[in-house]
mmCIF file of C-alpha atoms in Angstrom:
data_model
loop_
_atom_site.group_PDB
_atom_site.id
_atom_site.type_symbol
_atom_site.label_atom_id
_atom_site.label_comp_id
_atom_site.label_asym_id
_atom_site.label_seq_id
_atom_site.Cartn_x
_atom_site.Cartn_y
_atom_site.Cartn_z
ATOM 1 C CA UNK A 235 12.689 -67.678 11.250
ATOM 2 C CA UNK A 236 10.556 -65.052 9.751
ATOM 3 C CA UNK A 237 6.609 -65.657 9.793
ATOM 4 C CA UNK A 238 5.385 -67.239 6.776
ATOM 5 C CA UNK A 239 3.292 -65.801 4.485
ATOM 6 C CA UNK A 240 0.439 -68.107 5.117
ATOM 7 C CA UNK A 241 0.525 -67.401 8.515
ATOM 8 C CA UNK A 242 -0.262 -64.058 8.755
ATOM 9 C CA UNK A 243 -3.357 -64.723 6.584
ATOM 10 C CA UNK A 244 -4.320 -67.531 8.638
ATOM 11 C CA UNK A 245 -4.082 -64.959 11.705
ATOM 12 C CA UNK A 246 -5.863 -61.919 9.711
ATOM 13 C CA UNK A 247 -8.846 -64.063 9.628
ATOM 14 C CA UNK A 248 -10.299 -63.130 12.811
ATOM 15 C CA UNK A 249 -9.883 -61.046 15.980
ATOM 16 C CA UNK A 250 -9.930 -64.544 18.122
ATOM 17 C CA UNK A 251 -6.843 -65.522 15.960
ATOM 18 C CA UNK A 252 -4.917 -62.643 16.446
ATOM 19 C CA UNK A 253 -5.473 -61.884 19.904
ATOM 20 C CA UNK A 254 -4.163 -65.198 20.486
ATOM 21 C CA UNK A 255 -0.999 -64.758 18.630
ATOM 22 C CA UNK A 256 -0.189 -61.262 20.203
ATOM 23 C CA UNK A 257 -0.693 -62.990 23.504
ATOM 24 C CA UNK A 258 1.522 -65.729 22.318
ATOM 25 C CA UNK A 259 4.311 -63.135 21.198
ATOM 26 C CA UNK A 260 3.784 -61.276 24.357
ATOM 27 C CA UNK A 261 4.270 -64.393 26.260
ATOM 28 C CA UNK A 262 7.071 -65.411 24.155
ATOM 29 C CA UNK A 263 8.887 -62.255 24.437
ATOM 30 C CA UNK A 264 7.870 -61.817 28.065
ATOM 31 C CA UNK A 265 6.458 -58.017 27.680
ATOM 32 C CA UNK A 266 3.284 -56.522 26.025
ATOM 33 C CA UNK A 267 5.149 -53.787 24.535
ATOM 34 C CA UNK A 268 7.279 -55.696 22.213
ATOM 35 C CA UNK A 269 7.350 -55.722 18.931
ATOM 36 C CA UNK A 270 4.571 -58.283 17.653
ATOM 37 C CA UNK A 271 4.046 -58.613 14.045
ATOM 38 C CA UNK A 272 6.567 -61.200 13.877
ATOM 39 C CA UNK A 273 7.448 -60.143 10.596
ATOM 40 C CA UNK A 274 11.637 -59.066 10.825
ATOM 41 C CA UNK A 275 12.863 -60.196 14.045
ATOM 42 C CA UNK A 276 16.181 -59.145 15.288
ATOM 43 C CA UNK A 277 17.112 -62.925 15.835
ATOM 44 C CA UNK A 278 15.511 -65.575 14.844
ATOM 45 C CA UNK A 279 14.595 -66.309 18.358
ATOM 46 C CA UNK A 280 12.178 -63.325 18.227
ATOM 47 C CA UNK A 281 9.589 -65.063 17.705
ATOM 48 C CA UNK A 282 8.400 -68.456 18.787
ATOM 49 C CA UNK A 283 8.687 -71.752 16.846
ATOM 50 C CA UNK A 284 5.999 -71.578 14.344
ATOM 51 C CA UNK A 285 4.977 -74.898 15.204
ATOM 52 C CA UNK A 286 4.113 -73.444 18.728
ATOM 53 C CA UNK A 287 2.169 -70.384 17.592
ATOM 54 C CA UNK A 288 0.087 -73.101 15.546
ATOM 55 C CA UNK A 289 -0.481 -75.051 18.634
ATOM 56 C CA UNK A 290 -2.013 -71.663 20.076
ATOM 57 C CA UNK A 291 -4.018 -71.064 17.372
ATOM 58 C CA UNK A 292 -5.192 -74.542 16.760
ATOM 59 C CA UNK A 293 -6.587 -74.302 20.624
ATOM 60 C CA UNK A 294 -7.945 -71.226 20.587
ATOM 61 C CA UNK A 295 -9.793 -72.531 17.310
ATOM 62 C CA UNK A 296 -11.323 -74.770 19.094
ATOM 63 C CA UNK A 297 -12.341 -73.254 22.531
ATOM 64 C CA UNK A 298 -13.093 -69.685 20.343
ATOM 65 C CA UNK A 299 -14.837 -70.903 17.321
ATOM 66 C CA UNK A 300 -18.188 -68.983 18.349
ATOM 67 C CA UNK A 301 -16.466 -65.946 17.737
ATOM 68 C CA UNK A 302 -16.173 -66.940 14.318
ATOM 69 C CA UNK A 303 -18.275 -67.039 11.293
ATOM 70 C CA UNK A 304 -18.669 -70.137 9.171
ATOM 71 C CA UNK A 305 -16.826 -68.445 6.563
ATOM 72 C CA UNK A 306 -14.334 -67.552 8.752
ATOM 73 C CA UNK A 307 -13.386 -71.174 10.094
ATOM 74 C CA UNK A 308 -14.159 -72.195 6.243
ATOM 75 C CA UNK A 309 -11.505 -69.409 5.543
ATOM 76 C CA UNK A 310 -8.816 -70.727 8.505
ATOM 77 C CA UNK A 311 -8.984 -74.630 7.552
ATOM 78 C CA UNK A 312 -8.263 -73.963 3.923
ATOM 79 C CA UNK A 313 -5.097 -71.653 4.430
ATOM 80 C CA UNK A 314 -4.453 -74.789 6.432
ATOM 81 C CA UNK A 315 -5.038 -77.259 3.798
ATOM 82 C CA UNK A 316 -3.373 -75.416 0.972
ATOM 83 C CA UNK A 317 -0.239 -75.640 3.601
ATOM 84 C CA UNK A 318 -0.912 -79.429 3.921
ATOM 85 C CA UNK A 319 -1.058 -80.028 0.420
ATOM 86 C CA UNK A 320 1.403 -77.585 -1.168
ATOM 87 C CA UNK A 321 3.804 -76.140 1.529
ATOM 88 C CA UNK A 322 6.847 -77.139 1.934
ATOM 89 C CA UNK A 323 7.496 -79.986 4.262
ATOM 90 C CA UNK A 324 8.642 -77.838 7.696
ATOM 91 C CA UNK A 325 5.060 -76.497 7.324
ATOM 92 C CA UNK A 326 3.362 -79.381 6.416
ATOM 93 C CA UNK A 327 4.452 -80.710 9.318
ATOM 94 C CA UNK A 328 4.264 -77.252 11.582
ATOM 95 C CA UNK A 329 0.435 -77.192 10.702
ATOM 96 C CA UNK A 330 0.053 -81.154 11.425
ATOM 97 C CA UNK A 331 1.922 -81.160 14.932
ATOM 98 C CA UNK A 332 0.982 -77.601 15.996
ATOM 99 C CA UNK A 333 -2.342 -76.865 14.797
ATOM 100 C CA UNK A 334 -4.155 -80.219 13.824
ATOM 101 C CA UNK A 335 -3.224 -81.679 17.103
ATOM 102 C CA UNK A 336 -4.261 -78.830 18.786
ATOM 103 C CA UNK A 337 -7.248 -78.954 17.736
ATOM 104 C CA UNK A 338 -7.540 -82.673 18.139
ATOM 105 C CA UNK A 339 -6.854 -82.227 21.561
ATOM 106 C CA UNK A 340 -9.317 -79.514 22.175
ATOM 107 C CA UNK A 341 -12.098 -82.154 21.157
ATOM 108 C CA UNK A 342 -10.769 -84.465 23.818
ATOM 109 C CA UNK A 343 -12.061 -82.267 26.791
ATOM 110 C CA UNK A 344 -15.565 -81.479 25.035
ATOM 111 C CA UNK A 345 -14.846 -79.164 22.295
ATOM 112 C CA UNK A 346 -17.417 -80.205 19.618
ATOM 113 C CA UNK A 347 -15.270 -80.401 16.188
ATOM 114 C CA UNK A 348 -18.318 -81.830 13.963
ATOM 115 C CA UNK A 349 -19.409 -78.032 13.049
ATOM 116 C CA UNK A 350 -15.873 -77.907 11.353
ATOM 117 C CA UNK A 351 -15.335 -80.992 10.321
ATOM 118 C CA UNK A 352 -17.225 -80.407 6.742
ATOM 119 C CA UNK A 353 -15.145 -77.419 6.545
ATOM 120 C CA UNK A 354 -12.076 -79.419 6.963
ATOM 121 C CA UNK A 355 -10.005 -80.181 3.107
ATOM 122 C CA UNK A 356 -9.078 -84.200 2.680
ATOM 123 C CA UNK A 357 -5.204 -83.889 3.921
ATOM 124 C CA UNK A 358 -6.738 -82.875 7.155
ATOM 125 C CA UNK A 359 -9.186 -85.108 7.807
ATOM 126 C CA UNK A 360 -6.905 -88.272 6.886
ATOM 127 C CA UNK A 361 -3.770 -86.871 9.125
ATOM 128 C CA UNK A 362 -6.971 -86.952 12.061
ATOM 129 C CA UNK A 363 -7.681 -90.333 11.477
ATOM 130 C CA UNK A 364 -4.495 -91.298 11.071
ATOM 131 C CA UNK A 365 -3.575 -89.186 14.493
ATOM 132 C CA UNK A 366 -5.995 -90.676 16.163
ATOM 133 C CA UNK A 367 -4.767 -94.416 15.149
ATOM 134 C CA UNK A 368 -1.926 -93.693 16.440
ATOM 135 C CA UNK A 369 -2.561 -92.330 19.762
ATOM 136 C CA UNK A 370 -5.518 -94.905 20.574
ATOM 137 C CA UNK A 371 -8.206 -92.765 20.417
ATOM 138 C CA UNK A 372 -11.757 -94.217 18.668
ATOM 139 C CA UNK A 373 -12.415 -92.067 15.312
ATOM 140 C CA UNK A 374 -16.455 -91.198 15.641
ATOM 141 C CA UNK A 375 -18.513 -92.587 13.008
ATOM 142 C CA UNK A 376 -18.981 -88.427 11.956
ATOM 143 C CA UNK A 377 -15.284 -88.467 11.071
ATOM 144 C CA UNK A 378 -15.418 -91.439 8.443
ATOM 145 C CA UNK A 379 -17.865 -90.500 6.736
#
């Protein structure tokens, strides 16, 4: 599957972002020399699932975020949001399951999300609430309001 469109802004918003998806390529592809832009694979197996490359991202969000500016983040969670409001359902739910619950589960070990969480669009915050329903896990006051 070629990268989206989206996705390559959402990684041309910072350095942290795409050193993190290089590694993942390199990773993915199991050598640092191969070719990484993701843009025209050979196969469609070139490249990781998108939804996995969001997971990366969504962590390295979280445990990175010092490394980038307010309007940086403010930049990465509404790429994110137009996705989860106007993309088409495989990247709704790439974005939800890759990068929302990464990021969910970043906050888990300590990551503090309440600097981004005013940053965060509507369809974001409501699937986190409704994630963490689901899983069991006690939404802080700072999320409902």
């Amino acid at each position: 599957m070629a990268t989206p469109d989206w996705y390559r802004a959402l990684v041309a918003v910072g350095d942290a972002l795409a050193e993190t998806d290089r590694a993942e390529l390199a990773y993915w592809h199991g050598a640092a020399g191969a070719d990484l832009d993701g843009t025209a694979p050979a196969h469609e197996y070139d490249v990781p699932p998108i939804t996995v490359r969001l997971g990366s991202l969504g962590t390295a969000f979280a445990q990175r975020s010092a490394e980038l500016t307010p309007e940086q983040s403010g930049r990465v969670l509404r790429i994110l949001e137009d996705v989860l409001t106007s993309g088409s359902e495989t990247d709704r739910n790439a974005v939800a399951t890759g990068f929302v619950e990464a990021l969910l589960n970043a906050w888990d070990p300590g990551h503090d999300l309440r600097a981004v969480w005013r940053l965060a669009g509507p369809r974001t915050r409501e699937y986190c609430r409704a994630w963490n329903e689901f899983t069991g896990v006690p939404t802080p006051d700072w999320m409902t309001e």
